[in-house]
XYZ file of C-alpha atoms in Angstrom:
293
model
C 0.000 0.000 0.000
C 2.991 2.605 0.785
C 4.601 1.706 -2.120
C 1.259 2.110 -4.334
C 1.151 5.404 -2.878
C 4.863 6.706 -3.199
C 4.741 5.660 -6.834
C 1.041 7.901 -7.309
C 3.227 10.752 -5.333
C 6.336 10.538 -7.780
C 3.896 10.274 -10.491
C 2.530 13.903 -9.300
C 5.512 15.473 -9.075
C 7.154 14.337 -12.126
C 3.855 16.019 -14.035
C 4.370 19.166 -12.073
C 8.185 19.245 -13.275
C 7.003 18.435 -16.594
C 4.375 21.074 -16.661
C 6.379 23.761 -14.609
C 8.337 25.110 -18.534
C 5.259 24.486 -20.298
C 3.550 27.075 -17.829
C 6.866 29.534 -17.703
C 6.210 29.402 -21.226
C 2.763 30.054 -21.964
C 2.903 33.088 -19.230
C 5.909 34.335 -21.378
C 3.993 34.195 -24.572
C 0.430 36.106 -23.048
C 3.258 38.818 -21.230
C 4.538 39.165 -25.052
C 0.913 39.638 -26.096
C -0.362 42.056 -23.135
C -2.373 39.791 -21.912
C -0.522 39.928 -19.069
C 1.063 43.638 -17.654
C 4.665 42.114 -16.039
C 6.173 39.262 -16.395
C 5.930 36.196 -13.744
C 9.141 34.416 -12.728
C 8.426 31.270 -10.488
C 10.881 30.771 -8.057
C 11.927 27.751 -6.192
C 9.128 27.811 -3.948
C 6.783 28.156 -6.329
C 7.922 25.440 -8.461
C 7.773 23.311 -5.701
C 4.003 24.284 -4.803
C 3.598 23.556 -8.735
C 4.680 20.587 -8.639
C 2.633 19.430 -5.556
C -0.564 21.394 -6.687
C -3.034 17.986 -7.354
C -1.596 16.700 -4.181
C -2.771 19.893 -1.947
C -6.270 19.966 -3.975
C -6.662 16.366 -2.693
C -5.803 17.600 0.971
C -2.902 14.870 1.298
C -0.125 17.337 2.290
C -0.085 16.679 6.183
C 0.268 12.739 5.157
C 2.753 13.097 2.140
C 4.837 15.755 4.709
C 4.579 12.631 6.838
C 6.076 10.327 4.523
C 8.742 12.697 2.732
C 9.998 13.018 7.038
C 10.511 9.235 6.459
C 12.840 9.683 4.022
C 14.504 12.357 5.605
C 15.232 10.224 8.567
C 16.825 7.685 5.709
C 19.202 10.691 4.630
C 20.043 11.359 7.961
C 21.013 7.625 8.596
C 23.058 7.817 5.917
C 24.341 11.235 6.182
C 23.206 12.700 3.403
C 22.927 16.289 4.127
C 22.162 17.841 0.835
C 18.897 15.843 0.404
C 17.886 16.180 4.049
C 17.741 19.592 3.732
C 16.281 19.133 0.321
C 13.319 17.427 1.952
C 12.911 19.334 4.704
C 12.618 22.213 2.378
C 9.706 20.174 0.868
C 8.064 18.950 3.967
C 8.079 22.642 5.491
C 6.219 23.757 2.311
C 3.537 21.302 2.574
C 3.097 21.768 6.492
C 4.648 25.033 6.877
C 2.531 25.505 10.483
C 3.741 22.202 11.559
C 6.267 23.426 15.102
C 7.643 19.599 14.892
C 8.755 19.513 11.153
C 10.521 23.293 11.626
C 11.918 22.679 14.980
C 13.370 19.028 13.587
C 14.841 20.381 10.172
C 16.897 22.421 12.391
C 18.093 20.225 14.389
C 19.149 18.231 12.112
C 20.991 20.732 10.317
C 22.472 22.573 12.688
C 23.672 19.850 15.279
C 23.618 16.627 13.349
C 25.302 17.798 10.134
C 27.149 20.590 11.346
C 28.870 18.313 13.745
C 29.157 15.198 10.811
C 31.322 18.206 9.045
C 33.916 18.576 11.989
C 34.484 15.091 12.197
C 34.363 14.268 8.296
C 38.575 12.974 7.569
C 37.768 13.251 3.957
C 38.120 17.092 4.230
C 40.932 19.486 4.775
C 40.275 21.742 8.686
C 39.611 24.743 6.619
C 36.537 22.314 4.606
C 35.157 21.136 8.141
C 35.068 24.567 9.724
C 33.223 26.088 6.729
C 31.114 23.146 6.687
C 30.369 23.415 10.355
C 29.660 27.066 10.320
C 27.164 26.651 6.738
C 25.010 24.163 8.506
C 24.539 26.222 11.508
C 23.701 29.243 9.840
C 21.604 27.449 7.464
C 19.595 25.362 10.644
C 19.160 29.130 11.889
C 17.813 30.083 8.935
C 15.602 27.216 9.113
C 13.935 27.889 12.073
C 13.806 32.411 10.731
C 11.598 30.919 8.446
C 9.598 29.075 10.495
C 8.455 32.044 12.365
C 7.765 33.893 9.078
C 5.105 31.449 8.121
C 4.427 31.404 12.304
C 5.137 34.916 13.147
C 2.968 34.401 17.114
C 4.789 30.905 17.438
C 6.971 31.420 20.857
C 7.839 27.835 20.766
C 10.085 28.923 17.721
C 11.480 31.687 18.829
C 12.725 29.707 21.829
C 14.210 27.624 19.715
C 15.742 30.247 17.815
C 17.267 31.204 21.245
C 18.524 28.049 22.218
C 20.265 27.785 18.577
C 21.986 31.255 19.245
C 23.287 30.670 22.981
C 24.580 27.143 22.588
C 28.098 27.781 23.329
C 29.156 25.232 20.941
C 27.249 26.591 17.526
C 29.217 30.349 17.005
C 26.954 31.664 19.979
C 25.284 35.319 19.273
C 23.782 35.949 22.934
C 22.569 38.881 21.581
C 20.699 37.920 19.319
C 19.364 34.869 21.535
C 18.498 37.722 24.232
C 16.033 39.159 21.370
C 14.671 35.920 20.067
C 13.564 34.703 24.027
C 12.411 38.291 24.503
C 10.152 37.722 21.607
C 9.170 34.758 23.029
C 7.737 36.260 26.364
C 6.065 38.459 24.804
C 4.013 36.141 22.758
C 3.602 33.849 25.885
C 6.682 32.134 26.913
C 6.773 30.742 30.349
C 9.374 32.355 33.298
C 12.066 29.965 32.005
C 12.156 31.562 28.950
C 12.526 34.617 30.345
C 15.439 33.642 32.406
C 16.999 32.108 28.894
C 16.759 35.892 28.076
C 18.634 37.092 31.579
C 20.990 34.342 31.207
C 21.992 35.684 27.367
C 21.595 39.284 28.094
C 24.163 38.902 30.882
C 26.779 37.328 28.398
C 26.511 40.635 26.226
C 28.783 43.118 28.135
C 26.932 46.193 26.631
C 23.843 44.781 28.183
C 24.864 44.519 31.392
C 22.231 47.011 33.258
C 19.523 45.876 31.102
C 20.134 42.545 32.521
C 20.760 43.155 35.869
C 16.996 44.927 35.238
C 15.625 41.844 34.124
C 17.291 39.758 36.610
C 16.201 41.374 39.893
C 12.350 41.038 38.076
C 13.146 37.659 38.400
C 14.329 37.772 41.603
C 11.631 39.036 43.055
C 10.152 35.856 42.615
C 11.635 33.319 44.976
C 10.548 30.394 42.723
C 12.297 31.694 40.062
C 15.774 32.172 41.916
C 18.806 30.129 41.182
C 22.105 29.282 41.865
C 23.137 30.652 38.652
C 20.958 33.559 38.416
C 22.266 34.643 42.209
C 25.865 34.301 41.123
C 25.475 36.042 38.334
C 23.376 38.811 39.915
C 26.140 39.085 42.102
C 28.540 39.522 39.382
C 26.700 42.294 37.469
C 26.564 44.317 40.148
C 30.391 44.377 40.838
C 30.317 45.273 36.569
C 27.850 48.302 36.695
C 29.860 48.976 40.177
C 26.560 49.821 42.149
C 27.012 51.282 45.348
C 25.702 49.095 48.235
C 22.601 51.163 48.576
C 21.317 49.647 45.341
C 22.694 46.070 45.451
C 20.462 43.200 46.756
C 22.196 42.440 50.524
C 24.630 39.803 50.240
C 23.739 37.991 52.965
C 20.506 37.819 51.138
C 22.106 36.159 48.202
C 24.254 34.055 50.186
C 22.733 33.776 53.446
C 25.976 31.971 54.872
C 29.288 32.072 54.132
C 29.550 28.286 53.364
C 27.238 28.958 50.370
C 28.906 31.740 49.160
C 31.886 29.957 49.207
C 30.517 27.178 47.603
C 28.248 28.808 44.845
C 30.568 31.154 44.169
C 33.853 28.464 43.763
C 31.347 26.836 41.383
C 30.324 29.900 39.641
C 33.882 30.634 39.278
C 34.719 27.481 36.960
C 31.932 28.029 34.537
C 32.564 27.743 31.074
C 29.579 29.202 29.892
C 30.797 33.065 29.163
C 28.916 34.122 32.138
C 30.350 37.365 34.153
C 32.479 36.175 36.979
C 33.017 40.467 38.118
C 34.476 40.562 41.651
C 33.823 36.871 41.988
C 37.959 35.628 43.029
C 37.910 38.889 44.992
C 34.634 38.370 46.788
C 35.870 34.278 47.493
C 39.378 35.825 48.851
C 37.722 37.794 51.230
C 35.120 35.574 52.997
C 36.333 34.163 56.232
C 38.007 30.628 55.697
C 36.264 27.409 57.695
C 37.748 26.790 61.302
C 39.275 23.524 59.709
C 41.509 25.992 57.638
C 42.487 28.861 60.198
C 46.278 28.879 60.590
């Protein structure tokens, strides 16, 4: 029965590629003849909806998006990048509101074969890194088109985010700071919102508009975390508050066992976040009783 059906479905689309020139043609010829006032160019998106026009009049496009994600699971078990993106490109235009096909095509692009181009021998370093950095930009692209068929999807814009702070994928926390703002403001939860303190804290020109953001969060005792404390902490020492505006330390760190201890931690993180005053801070607590001279 599949196989009936994937033959009707290649049957379709090799009519549409037939019938694609015949059509350039014939709109060339009435443009000639002022029958039509400019002339039409169909693009690659186009041809594609074109070519899958009997399919969508039959109302088979969420099942044949289903089956073409088949086959892109085939490419990506063989690592076949080009045509994974191919059909993704495909997929996307026959369920462009589908979250799960945009947020997927992405992935697969930006992790999967951006990482199968770092560790591909066949290529020189200079070959891997561009390969690398193409397939990020073009899963980020992925999902910026997403949101322009889904322009009040947060789900994608928090994806977007989480694409442009991975430390490992050419971060932009900038730009991942925007894309989770966007987010909240189409309905995001909290976490989302402290994805957006968390970036806008690794921008250095952004500091006070963090720090902002961050005591909003704060406020809210469920929200608070080690690593929003620390980091808290940290922008203050940046934006060199005086103590009349900084949240009490021995609010933050109600003992000086935590502080020691949250702030050692905070101290080896390897996520680009501010570690202001942090060694200076540690130097000056009081050391245990097991450690006085």
């Amino acid at each position: 029965m599949l196989k009936n059906l994937l033959i009707t479905i290649t049957a379709i689309l090799i009519f549409g590629i037939i019938r694609l020139p015949l059509q350039q043609h014939l709109i060339e010829e009435e443009t000639k003849a002022q029958l039509l006032t400019e002339q039409m160019n169909l693009n690659a998106d186009e041809m594609l909806e074109q070519q899958l026009s009997v399919i969508s009049l039959g109302g088979l496009r969420p099942l044949i998006a289903a089956i073409l994600s088949m086959d892109a699971f085939d490419c990506f078990m063989r690592s076949d990048w080009h045509q994974l993106e191919k059909r993704y490109n495909q997929i996307t235009a026959l369920a462009p509101h589908s979250n799960f096909y945009w947020d997927n095509g992405s992935w697969h692009l930006a992790y999967n074969a951006a990482s199968a181009m770092l560790d591909n021998t066949n290529l020189t370093p200079m070959e891997r890194h561009e390969g690398f950095k193409k397939y990020i930009q073009t899963g980020r692209k992925f999902l910026i088109d997403g949101i322009r068929y889904n322009p009040t999807n947060w789900f994608l814009y928090n994806k977007l985010g989480d694409l442009y702070s991975d430390t490992y994928r050419l971060p932009d926390f900038q730009k991942a700071a925007q894309a989770y703002h966007q987010a909240c403001k189409l309905g995001a939860s909290y976490r989302v919102a402290r994805k957006e303190f968390y970036s806008l804290a690794r921008v250095p020109s952004k500091a006070a508009e963090a720090y902002e953001l961050g005591k909003k969060l704060y406020a809210v005792k469920a929200y608070r975390t080690p690593s929003m404390i620390n980091i808290l902490f940290a922008l203050e020492n940046r934006l060199n508050l005086p103590e009349s505006q900084r949240i009490p330390f021995h609010e933050l760190y109600p003992t000086a066992e935590e502080a020691r201890e949250m702030l050692s931690a905070h101290l080896q993180n390897t996520l680009h976040y501010p570690i202001d005053g942090v060694r200076k801070k540690l130097d000056s607590l009081p050391r245990p009783a097991t450690q006085q001279p």
